Amino acid sequence: MAIAELEVRLLLEAIFDRYHYDFRSYAMASLKRRLAQACDSLHVTTVSGLQERVLHEPESFSQLLQYLTVQVSDMFRDPGFFLALRRQVLPVLATYPSIKVWCAGCSAGEEAYSLAILLHEEGLLDRSIIYATDINAQSLRMASTGVFTLERLRGFTENHRRAGGKCSLSDYYHASQDSKDLVIMDASLRRKITFSDHSLATDNVFSEMHLITCRNVLIYFDHALQTRALRLFSDSLVRGGFLGLGSKESLRFTEASEQFTDFSLPERIYRRKAS
Amino acid sequence: MTRRFDLVVIGGSAGAIEVLGKVLAGLTDRFSPAVAIVIHLPPEGPNVLHEVFATPGSPPMKPAEDKEPINPGTIYFAPPDYHLLVESGRTFALSQDDRLHFSRPAVDVLFESAAEAYGDRLMGVILSGANSDGAQGLRAVADAGGMAVVQALESAEMIAMPAAALEAVPDSIEVNVSALADLLRTHGVLNDR
Ligand SMILES: C[S@@+](CC[C@H](N)C(=O)[O-])C[C@H]1O[C@@H](n2cnc3c(N)ncnc32)[C@H](O)[C@@H]1O
């Protein structure tokens, strides 16, 4: 095994033993690049150096965590996906007396708030509950405050409109008292979302769901971890429940296609088989 | 014996589309290596390069998908706004890591990961382009024993990218457009026995 490869494996083992975050089954090629960036920013020259730092200085682990996970997100990212949810999926969910949605890998809450807005606009939010989970504590903290910069939210206005938004996105937030550049999502949305720590690599089923979205998370996993996550999703979904993936993710190269049927291939929406 | 390759990686930006059009038009389904291509394009653009270049008789062309096994004789394109990487098991991976040289996909990301996975079974080709993305990647290809090829500056519409690549790998093979098509055929087309 090449030395660089060995160093990465040892680091991931050390992180798992010491901090119980399991990155051992992440997609290696991009993880290695992020580790190289982390080395630069933590001023160490090798991944072994990184290991020494995170074992002996726990504060530097939370810094490293920002490199190990990719936090890119937008509200109503890929508007066509949310439009398909609105037009094709929510009418089916509307037949259930209560609706449970799981947004897995929620980052700072962009996707969870988008789902809450969508459910509200279709008259379903009152009887829905959204579980939004991630492993990045910093992002989860931000998400549960519901605070975003005004500039970012303005940038999402067009996405919301293209997702079939029924009013202005600005109806869903108000100015923060702390700063004129910050806004807070409405309490009526925040009340309906539970943000919590849950790892697709190490944690298990926690409730029965009608819709699961896990977007732009599986691309950072290797094949084995993808399989684990997809199993978790099929075990969590009610029969006929929906799974929405990111625009560049699919069940094509996984074995999970046995547990799901295609619902909207262009928007990467699948349904758990009935039996 | 002619040197054989399992994968050819090609990178370019401004001025590369025309060159690619000519080079890919020279390939048939008897071309045996896989080809993976990164062209800098606007992030919101459609995922259609494989349609742009396909001609009757050309090898199969498609956008590269996450976790997709890399098949010989297939031409893959990086989708807009995602980095394209090669994993050690010879499958593709996509990521939305930070831009590199203001670009996603970035040529360096593809080339460096491909060099690790394919070693001396890799050819790297840098075409016309307006920034220095790809230079480090071509260095990695050469260091891993792969063949480094650069579009000759006098034939390039934009020279920044090939010039940076030549500076990083001075002993690269320099080719104009028709020589590049010949080179690919020489190393990639299996002769009838
Ligand atoms: C690129 S973001 C995607 C955000 C959002 N779903 C979207 O599509 O815009 C990926 C998220 O997955 C989270 N993540 C990474 N590994 C995870 C794991 N093992 N379990 C749960 N979430 C994870 C990261 O912390 C990050 O917030």
mmCIF file of N, CA, C and O in Angstrom, chain A residues 194-270:
data_model
loop_
_atom_site.group_PDB
_atom_site.id
_atom_site.type_symbol
_atom_site.label_atom_id
_atom_site.label_comp_id
_atom_site.label_asym_id
_atom_site.label_seq_id
_atom_site.Cartn_x
_atom_site.Cartn_y
_atom_site.Cartn_z
ATOM 1 N N THR A 194 -37.452 19.008 13.304
ATOM 2 C CA THR A 194 -36.583 18.603 14.409
ATOM 3 C C THR A 194 -35.199 18.330 13.840
ATOM 4 O O THR A 194 -35.035 17.414 13.037
ATOM 5 N N PHE A 195 -34.239 19.141 14.227
ATOM 6 C CA PHE A 195 -32.871 18.923 13.753
ATOM 7 C C PHE A 195 -32.135 18.051 14.758
ATOM 8 O O PHE A 195 -32.149 18.351 15.952
ATOM 9 N N SER A 196 -31.502 16.976 14.285
ATOM 10 C CA SER A 196 -30.730 16.174 15.237
ATOM 11 C C SER A 196 -29.549 15.466 14.596
ATOM 12 O O SER A 196 -29.461 15.332 13.378
ATOM 13 N N ASP A 197 -28.654 15.045 15.484
ATOM 14 C CA ASP A 197 -27.437 14.368 15.078
ATOM 15 C C ASP A 197 -27.755 12.909 14.749
ATOM 16 O O ASP A 197 -28.309 12.196 15.582
ATOM 17 N N HIS A 198 -27.442 12.489 13.548
ATOM 18 C CA HIS A 198 -27.684 11.105 13.144
ATOM 19 C C HIS A 198 -26.733 10.812 12.001
ATOM 20 O O HIS A 198 -26.685 11.559 11.028
ATOM 21 N N SER A 199 -25.974 9.720 12.130
ATOM 22 C CA SER A 199 -25.031 9.377 11.069
ATOM 23 C C SER A 199 -25.544 8.203 10.249
ATOM 24 O O SER A 199 -25.902 7.155 10.792
ATOM 25 N N LEU A 200 -25.533 8.373 8.953
ATOM 26 C CA LEU A 200 -25.920 7.288 8.053
ATOM 27 C C LEU A 200 -24.886 6.168 8.074
ATOM 28 O O LEU A 200 -25.159 5.064 7.615
ATOM 29 N N ALA A 201 -23.716 6.444 8.644
ATOM 30 C CA ALA A 201 -22.658 5.427 8.691
ATOM 31 C C ALA A 201 -22.755 4.561 9.938
ATOM 32 O O ALA A 201 -22.327 3.413 9.924
ATOM 33 N N THR A 202 -23.295 5.106 11.035
ATOM 34 C CA THR A 202 -23.258 4.352 12.293
ATOM 35 C C THR A 202 -24.604 4.229 13.005
ATOM 36 O O THR A 202 -24.762 3.383 13.881
ATOM 37 N N ASP A 203 -25.577 5.068 12.686
ATOM 38 C CA ASP A 203 -26.856 5.036 13.404
ATOM 39 C C ASP A 203 -27.917 4.253 12.643
ATOM 40 O O ASP A 203 -27.708 3.853 11.499
ATOM 41 N N ASN A 204 -29.064 4.072 13.300
ATOM 42 C CA ASN A 204 -30.077 3.165 12.755
ATOM 43 C C ASN A 204 -31.418 3.841 12.493
ATOM 44 O O ASN A 204 -31.559 5.049 12.650
ATOM 45 N N VAL A 205 -32.387 3.020 12.123
ATOM 46 C CA VAL A 205 -33.744 3.505 11.879
ATOM 47 C C VAL A 205 -34.281 4.162 13.153
ATOM 48 O O VAL A 205 -34.063 3.648 14.239
ATOM 49 N N PHE A 206 -34.953 5.309 13.034
ATOM 50 C CA PHE A 206 -35.508 5.916 14.245
ATOM 51 C C PHE A 206 -36.992 6.208 14.155
ATOM 52 O O PHE A 206 -37.624 6.545 15.139
ATOM 53 N N SER A 207 -37.587 6.082 12.973
ATOM 54 C CA SER A 207 -39.031 6.270 12.886
ATOM 55 C C SER A 207 -39.490 5.792 11.518
ATOM 56 O O SER A 207 -38.663 5.560 10.626
ATOM 57 N N GLU A 208 -40.779 5.645 11.352
ATOM 58 C CA GLU A 208 -41.310 5.231 10.055
ATOM 59 C C GLU A 208 -41.626 6.480 9.229
ATOM 60 O O GLU A 208 -42.274 7.398 9.726
ATOM 61 N N MET A 209 -41.147 6.501 7.988
ATOM 62 C CA MET A 209 -41.232 7.717 7.178
ATOM 63 C C MET A 209 -42.104 7.522 5.939
ATOM 64 O O MET A 209 -42.211 6.416 5.408
ATOM 65 N N HIS A 210 -42.656 8.644 5.455
ATOM 66 C CA HIS A 210 -43.403 8.616 4.194
ATOM 67 C C HIS A 210 -42.572 9.155 3.036
ATOM 68 O O HIS A 210 -42.773 8.796 1.884
ATOM 69 N N LEU A 211 -41.672 10.062 3.368
ATOM 70 C CA LEU A 211 -40.787 10.642 2.345
ATOM 71 C C LEU A 211 -39.410 10.825 2.961
ATOM 72 O O LEU A 211 -39.292 11.365 4.068
ATOM 73 N N ILE A 212 -38.382 10.364 2.248
ATOM 74 C CA ILE A 212 -37.008 10.611 2.679
ATOM 75 C C ILE A 212 -36.288 11.344 1.553
ATOM 76 O O ILE A 212 -36.359 10.920 0.395
ATOM 77 N N THR A 213 -35.637 12.452 1.883
ATOM 78 C CA THR A 213 -34.752 13.063 0.901
ATOM 79 C C THR A 213 -33.327 12.927 1.418
ATOM 80 O O THR A 213 -33.051 13.176 2.586
ATOM 81 N N CYS A 214 -32.458 12.474 0.560
ATOM 82 C CA CYS A 214 -31.036 12.376 0.913
ATOM 83 C C CYS A 214 -30.284 12.808 -0.334
ATOM 84 O O CYS A 214 -30.020 12.017 -1.232
ATOM 85 N N ARG A 215 -30.005 14.110 -0.391
ATOM 86 C CA ARG A 215 -29.520 14.671 -1.645
ATOM 87 C C ARG A 215 -28.070 15.123 -1.521
ATOM 88 O O ARG A 215 -27.704 15.818 -0.573
ATOM 89 N N ASN A 216 -27.268 14.720 -2.476
ATOM 90 C CA ASN A 216 -25.863 15.137 -2.512
ATOM 91 C C ASN A 216 -25.104 14.715 -1.264
ATOM 92 O O ASN A 216 -24.240 15.432 -0.763
ATOM 93 N N VAL A 217 -25.447 13.578 -0.745
ATOM 94 C CA VAL A 217 -24.750 12.955 0.385
ATOM 95 C C VAL A 217 -24.118 11.644 -0.085
ATOM 96 O O VAL A 217 -22.945 11.386 0.161
ATOM 97 N N LEU A 218 -24.892 10.853 -0.817
ATOM 98 C CA LEU A 218 -24.407 9.532 -1.233
ATOM 99 C C LEU A 218 -23.198 9.611 -2.156
ATOM 100 O O LEU A 218 -22.395 8.676 -2.196
ATOM 101 N N ILE A 219 -23.033 10.708 -2.887
ATOM 102 C CA ILE A 219 -21.849 10.787 -3.764
ATOM 103 C C ILE A 219 -20.560 10.817 -2.948
ATOM 104 O O ILE A 219 -19.505 10.503 -3.473
ATOM 105 N N TYR A 220 -20.641 11.162 -1.662
ATOM 106 C CA TYR A 220 -19.420 11.192 -0.846
ATOM 107 C C TYR A 220 -19.166 9.862 -0.143
ATOM 108 O O TYR A 220 -18.208 9.742 0.608
ATOM 109 N N PHE A 221 -20.030 8.882 -0.360
ATOM 110 C CA PHE A 221 -19.885 7.560 0.251
ATOM 111 C C PHE A 221 -19.347 6.567 -0.772
ATOM 112 O O PHE A 221 -19.611 6.714 -1.967
ATOM 113 N N ASP A 222 -18.656 5.510 -0.287
ATOM 114 C CA ASP A 222 -18.278 4.449 -1.211
ATOM 115 C C ASP A 222 -19.474 3.504 -1.397
ATOM 116 O O ASP A 222 -20.537 3.701 -0.798
ATOM 117 N N HIS A 223 -19.270 2.493 -2.219
ATOM 118 C CA HIS A 223 -20.373 1.619 -2.579
ATOM 119 C C HIS A 223 -20.972 0.925 -1.350
ATOM 120 O O HIS A 223 -22.192 0.852 -1.187
ATOM 121 N N ALA A 224 -20.113 0.458 -0.438
ATOM 122 C CA ALA A 224 -20.603 -0.268 0.742
ATOM 123 C C ALA A 224 -21.435 0.642 1.648
ATOM 124 O O ALA A 224 -22.495 0.248 2.148
ATOM 125 N N LEU A 225 -20.964 1.870 1.843
ATOM 126 C CA LEU A 225 -21.694 2.783 2.720
ATOM 127 C C LEU A 225 -22.994 3.258 2.068
ATOM 128 O O LEU A 225 -24.024 3.423 2.734
ATOM 129 N N GLN A 226 -22.949 3.433 0.750
ATOM 130 C CA GLN A 226 -24.190 3.739 0.023
ATOM 131 C C GLN A 226 -25.227 2.646 0.260
ATOM 132 O O GLN A 226 -26.392 2.927 0.503
ATOM 133 N N THR A 227 -24.751 1.410 0.168
ATOM 134 C CA THR A 227 -25.655 0.274 0.359
ATOM 135 C C THR A 227 -26.259 0.314 1.760
ATOM 136 O O THR A 227 -27.456 0.099 1.943
ATOM 137 N N ARG A 228 -25.424 0.603 2.769
ATOM 138 C CA ARG A 228 -25.920 0.682 4.136
ATOM 139 C C ARG A 228 -27.004 1.772 4.258
ATOM 140 O O ARG A 228 -28.075 1.541 4.808
ATOM 141 N N ALA A 229 -26.701 2.941 3.710
ATOM 142 C CA ALA A 229 -27.637 4.065 3.821
ATOM 143 C C ALA A 229 -28.956 3.734 3.120
ATOM 144 O O ALA A 229 -30.042 3.992 3.650
ATOM 145 N N LEU A 230 -28.860 3.132 1.944
ATOM 146 C CA LEU A 230 -30.077 2.831 1.195
ATOM 147 C C LEU A 230 -30.919 1.774 1.904
ATOM 148 O O LEU A 230 -32.147 1.818 1.869
ATOM 149 N N ARG A 231 -30.239 0.856 2.573
ATOM 150 C CA ARG A 231 -30.958 -0.155 3.360
ATOM 151 C C ARG A 231 -31.710 0.531 4.504
ATOM 152 O O ARG A 231 -32.879 0.261 4.779
ATOM 153 N N LEU A 232 -31.023 1.470 5.152
ATOM 154 C CA LEU A 232 -31.637 2.244 6.228
ATOM 155 C C LEU A 232 -32.890 2.953 5.710
ATOM 156 O O LEU A 232 -33.925 2.997 6.380
ATOM 157 N N PHE A 233 -32.799 3.492 4.511
ATOM 158 C CA PHE A 233 -33.946 4.205 3.952
ATOM 159 C C PHE A 233 -35.087 3.241 3.648
ATOM 160 O O PHE A 233 -36.241 3.534 3.953
ATOM 161 N N SER A 234 -34.770 2.091 3.053
ATOM 162 C CA SER A 234 -35.879 1.191 2.719
ATOM 163 C C SER A 234 -36.491 0.617 3.994
ATOM 164 O O SER A 234 -37.700 0.400 4.060
ATOM 165 N N ASP A 235 -35.656 0.407 5.033
ATOM 166 C CA ASP A 235 -36.205 -0.066 6.303
ATOM 167 C C ASP A 235 -37.050 1.002 7.008
ATOM 168 O O ASP A 235 -37.911 0.677 7.818
ATOM 169 N N SER A 236 -36.773 2.267 6.733
ATOM 170 C CA SER A 236 -37.504 3.351 7.397
ATOM 171 C C SER A 236 -38.801 3.718 6.685
ATOM 172 O O SER A 236 -39.722 4.246 7.297
ATOM 173 N N LEU A 237 -38.850 3.472 5.379
ATOM 174 C CA LEU A 237 -40.008 3.941 4.607
ATOM 175 C C LEU A 237 -41.214 3.016 4.755
ATOM 176 O O LEU A 237 -41.065 1.795 4.819
ATOM 177 N N VAL A 238 -42.389 3.585 4.804
ATOM 178 C CA VAL A 238 -43.601 2.783 4.688
ATOM 179 C C VAL A 238 -43.626 2.197 3.276
ATOM 180 O O VAL A 238 -42.926 2.674 2.384
ATOM 181 N N ARG A 239 -44.405 1.159 3.074
ATOM 182 C CA ARG A 239 -44.541 0.612 1.725
ATOM 183 C C ARG A 239 -45.099 1.690 0.810
ATOM 184 O O ARG A 239 -46.059 2.352 1.159
ATOM 185 N N GLY A 240 -44.478 1.849 -0.334
ATOM 186 C CA GLY A 240 -44.921 2.907 -1.237
ATOM 187 C C GLY A 240 -44.385 4.278 -0.864
ATOM 188 O O GLY A 240 -44.698 5.271 -1.519
ATOM 189 N N GLY A 241 -43.556 4.347 0.203
ATOM 190 C CA GLY A 241 -42.958 5.626 0.597
ATOM 191 C C GLY A 241 -41.936 6.093 -0.436
ATOM 192 O O GLY A 241 -41.433 5.289 -1.225
ATOM 193 N N PHE A 242 -41.619 7.387 -0.420
ATOM 194 C CA PHE A 242 -40.791 7.986 -1.471
ATOM 195 C C PHE A 242 -39.368 8.274 -1.000
ATOM 196 O O PHE A 242 -39.152 8.657 0.149
ATOM 197 N N LEU A 243 -38.423 8.113 -1.935
ATOM 198 C CA LEU A 243 -37.031 8.461 -1.677
ATOM 199 C C LEU A 243 -36.561 9.415 -2.765
ATOM 200 O O LEU A 243 -36.675 9.106 -3.950
ATOM 201 N N GLY A 244 -36.054 10.580 -2.370
ATOM 202 C CA GLY A 244 -35.537 11.547 -3.348
ATOM 203 C C GLY A 244 -34.034 11.711 -3.186
ATOM 204 O O GLY A 244 -33.551 11.984 -2.095
ATOM 205 N N LEU A 245 -33.292 11.509 -4.287
ATOM 206 C CA LEU A 245 -31.828 11.655 -4.256
ATOM 207 C C LEU A 245 -31.405 12.931 -4.978
ATOM 208 O O LEU A 245 -32.235 13.627 -5.580
ATOM 209 N N GLY A 246 -30.103 13.208 -4.951
ATOM 210 C CA GLY A 246 -29.574 14.382 -5.648
ATOM 211 C C GLY A 246 -29.571 14.180 -7.154
ATOM 212 O O GLY A 246 -29.704 13.062 -7.650
ATOM 213 N N SER A 247 -29.389 15.275 -7.899
ATOM 214 C CA SER A 247 -29.569 15.208 -9.350
ATOM 215 C C SER A 247 -28.512 14.345 -10.039
ATOM 216 O O SER A 247 -28.701 13.922 -11.167
ATOM 217 N N LYS A 248 -27.383 14.100 -9.373
ATOM 218 C CA LYS A 248 -26.344 13.260 -9.984
ATOM 219 C C LYS A 248 -26.212 11.934 -9.231
ATOM 220 O O LYS A 248 -25.205 11.262 -9.312
ATOM 221 N N GLU A 249 -27.245 11.574 -8.475
ATOM 222 C CA GLU A 249 -27.221 10.307 -7.750
ATOM 223 C C GLU A 249 -28.337 9.415 -8.288
ATOM 224 O O GLU A 249 -29.362 9.909 -8.734
ATOM 225 N N SER A 250 -28.129 8.098 -8.231
ATOM 226 C CA SER A 250 -29.189 7.203 -8.678
ATOM 227 C C SER A 250 -28.983 5.853 -8.014
ATOM 228 O O SER A 250 -27.978 5.618 -7.356
ATOM 229 N N LEU A 251 -29.959 4.980 -8.201
ATOM 230 C CA LEU A 251 -29.824 3.625 -7.665
ATOM 231 C C LEU A 251 -29.153 2.705 -8.672
ATOM 232 O O LEU A 251 -28.991 1.523 -8.449
ATOM 233 N N ARG A 252 -28.761 3.280 -9.816
ATOM 234 C CA ARG A 252 -28.292 2.471 -10.931
ATOM 235 C C ARG A 252 -27.139 1.548 -10.605
ATOM 236 O O ARG A 252 -27.110 0.412 -11.023
ATOM 237 N N PHE A 253 -26.164 2.043 -9.866
ATOM 238 C CA PHE A 253 -24.975 1.228 -9.616
ATOM 239 C C PHE A 253 -25.002 0.628 -8.213
ATOM 240 O O PHE A 253 -23.987 0.351 -7.621
ATOM 241 N N THR A 254 -26.211 0.457 -7.664
ATOM 242 C CA THR A 254 -26.351 -0.127 -6.334
ATOM 243 C C THR A 254 -27.232 -1.370 -6.429
ATOM 244 O O THR A 254 -27.861 -1.599 -7.453
ATOM 245 N N GLU A 255 -27.281 -2.125 -5.344
ATOM 246 C CA GLU A 255 -28.176 -3.292 -5.335
ATOM 247 C C GLU A 255 -29.565 -2.891 -4.848
ATOM 248 O O GLU A 255 -30.498 -3.686 -4.871
ATOM 249 N N ALA A 256 -29.699 -1.638 -4.366
ATOM 250 C CA ALA A 256 -30.952 -1.228 -3.743
ATOM 251 C C ALA A 256 -32.090 -1.139 -4.750
ATOM 252 O O ALA A 256 -33.244 -1.013 -4.371
ATOM 253 N N SER A 257 -31.746 -1.203 -6.041
ATOM 254 C CA SER A 257 -32.812 -1.102 -7.034
ATOM 255 C C SER A 257 -33.836 -2.222 -6.841
ATOM 256 O O SER A 257 -34.953 -2.118 -7.316
ATOM 257 N N GLU A 258 -33.440 -3.285 -6.098
ATOM 258 C CA GLU A 258 -34.415 -4.350 -5.813
ATOM 259 C C GLU A 258 -35.499 -3.913 -4.840
ATOM 260 O O GLU A 258 -36.600 -4.448 -4.853
ATOM 261 N N GLN A 259 -35.161 -2.977 -3.959
ATOM 262 C CA GLN A 259 -36.141 -2.566 -2.947
ATOM 263 C C GLN A 259 -36.990 -1.364 -3.395
ATOM 264 O O GLN A 259 -37.933 -0.985 -2.719
ATOM 265 N N PHE A 260 -36.623 -0.762 -4.518
ATOM 266 C CA PHE A 260 -37.318 0.445 -4.948
ATOM 267 C C PHE A 260 -37.793 0.321 -6.393
ATOM 268 O O PHE A 260 -37.212 -0.432 -7.173
ATOM 269 N N THR A 261 -38.808 1.088 -6.737
ATOM 270 C CA THR A 261 -39.168 1.218 -8.141
ATOM 271 C C THR A 261 -38.935 2.664 -8.552
ATOM 272 O O THR A 261 -38.949 3.568 -7.715
ATOM 273 N N ASP A 262 -38.701 2.874 -9.842
ATOM 274 C CA ASP A 262 -38.509 4.239 -10.329
ATOM 275 C C ASP A 262 -39.827 4.979 -10.263
ATOM 276 O O ASP A 262 -40.866 4.443 -10.629
ATOM 277 N N PHE A 263 -39.780 6.231 -9.810
ATOM 278 C CA PHE A 263 -40.998 7.046 -9.810
ATOM 279 C C PHE A 263 -40.823 8.209 -10.774
ATOM 280 O O PHE A 263 -41.635 8.407 -11.674
ATOM 281 N N SER A 264 -39.756 8.984 -10.611
ATOM 282 C CA SER A 264 -39.417 9.991 -11.604
ATOM 283 C C SER A 264 -37.917 9.930 -11.831
ATOM 284 O O SER A 264 -37.145 10.468 -11.036
ATOM 285 N N LEU A 265 -37.496 9.256 -12.907
ATOM 286 C CA LEU A 265 -36.059 9.110 -13.128
ATOM 287 C C LEU A 265 -35.350 10.435 -13.329
ATOM 288 O O LEU A 265 -34.296 10.651 -12.746
ATOM 289 N N PRO A 266 -35.914 11.369 -14.126
ATOM 290 C CA PRO A 266 -35.169 12.627 -14.312
ATOM 291 C C PRO A 266 -34.944 13.374 -12.992
ATOM 292 O O PRO A 266 -33.924 14.009 -12.820
ATOM 293 N N GLU A 267 -35.886 13.267 -12.067
ATOM 294 C CA GLU A 267 -35.723 13.978 -10.790
ATOM 295 C C GLU A 267 -35.190 13.066 -9.692
ATOM 296 O O GLU A 267 -35.105 13.459 -8.533
ATOM 297 N N ARG A 268 -34.842 11.837 -10.036
ATOM 298 C CA ARG A 268 -34.244 10.896 -9.084
ATOM 299 C C ARG A 268 -35.156 10.661 -7.874
ATOM 300 O O ARG A 268 -34.726 10.742 -6.730
ATOM 301 N N ILE A 269 -36.425 10.374 -8.173
ATOM 302 C CA ILE A 269 -37.370 10.036 -7.114
ATOM 303 C C ILE A 269 -37.777 8.567 -7.272
ATOM 304 O O ILE A 269 -38.110 8.124 -8.373
ATOM 305 N N TYR A 270 -37.701 7.830 -6.166
ATOM 306 C CA TYR A 270 -37.980 6.392 -6.165
ATOM 307 C C TYR A 270 -39.054 6.091 -5.123
ATOM 308 O O TYR A 270 -39.327 6.897 -4.247
#
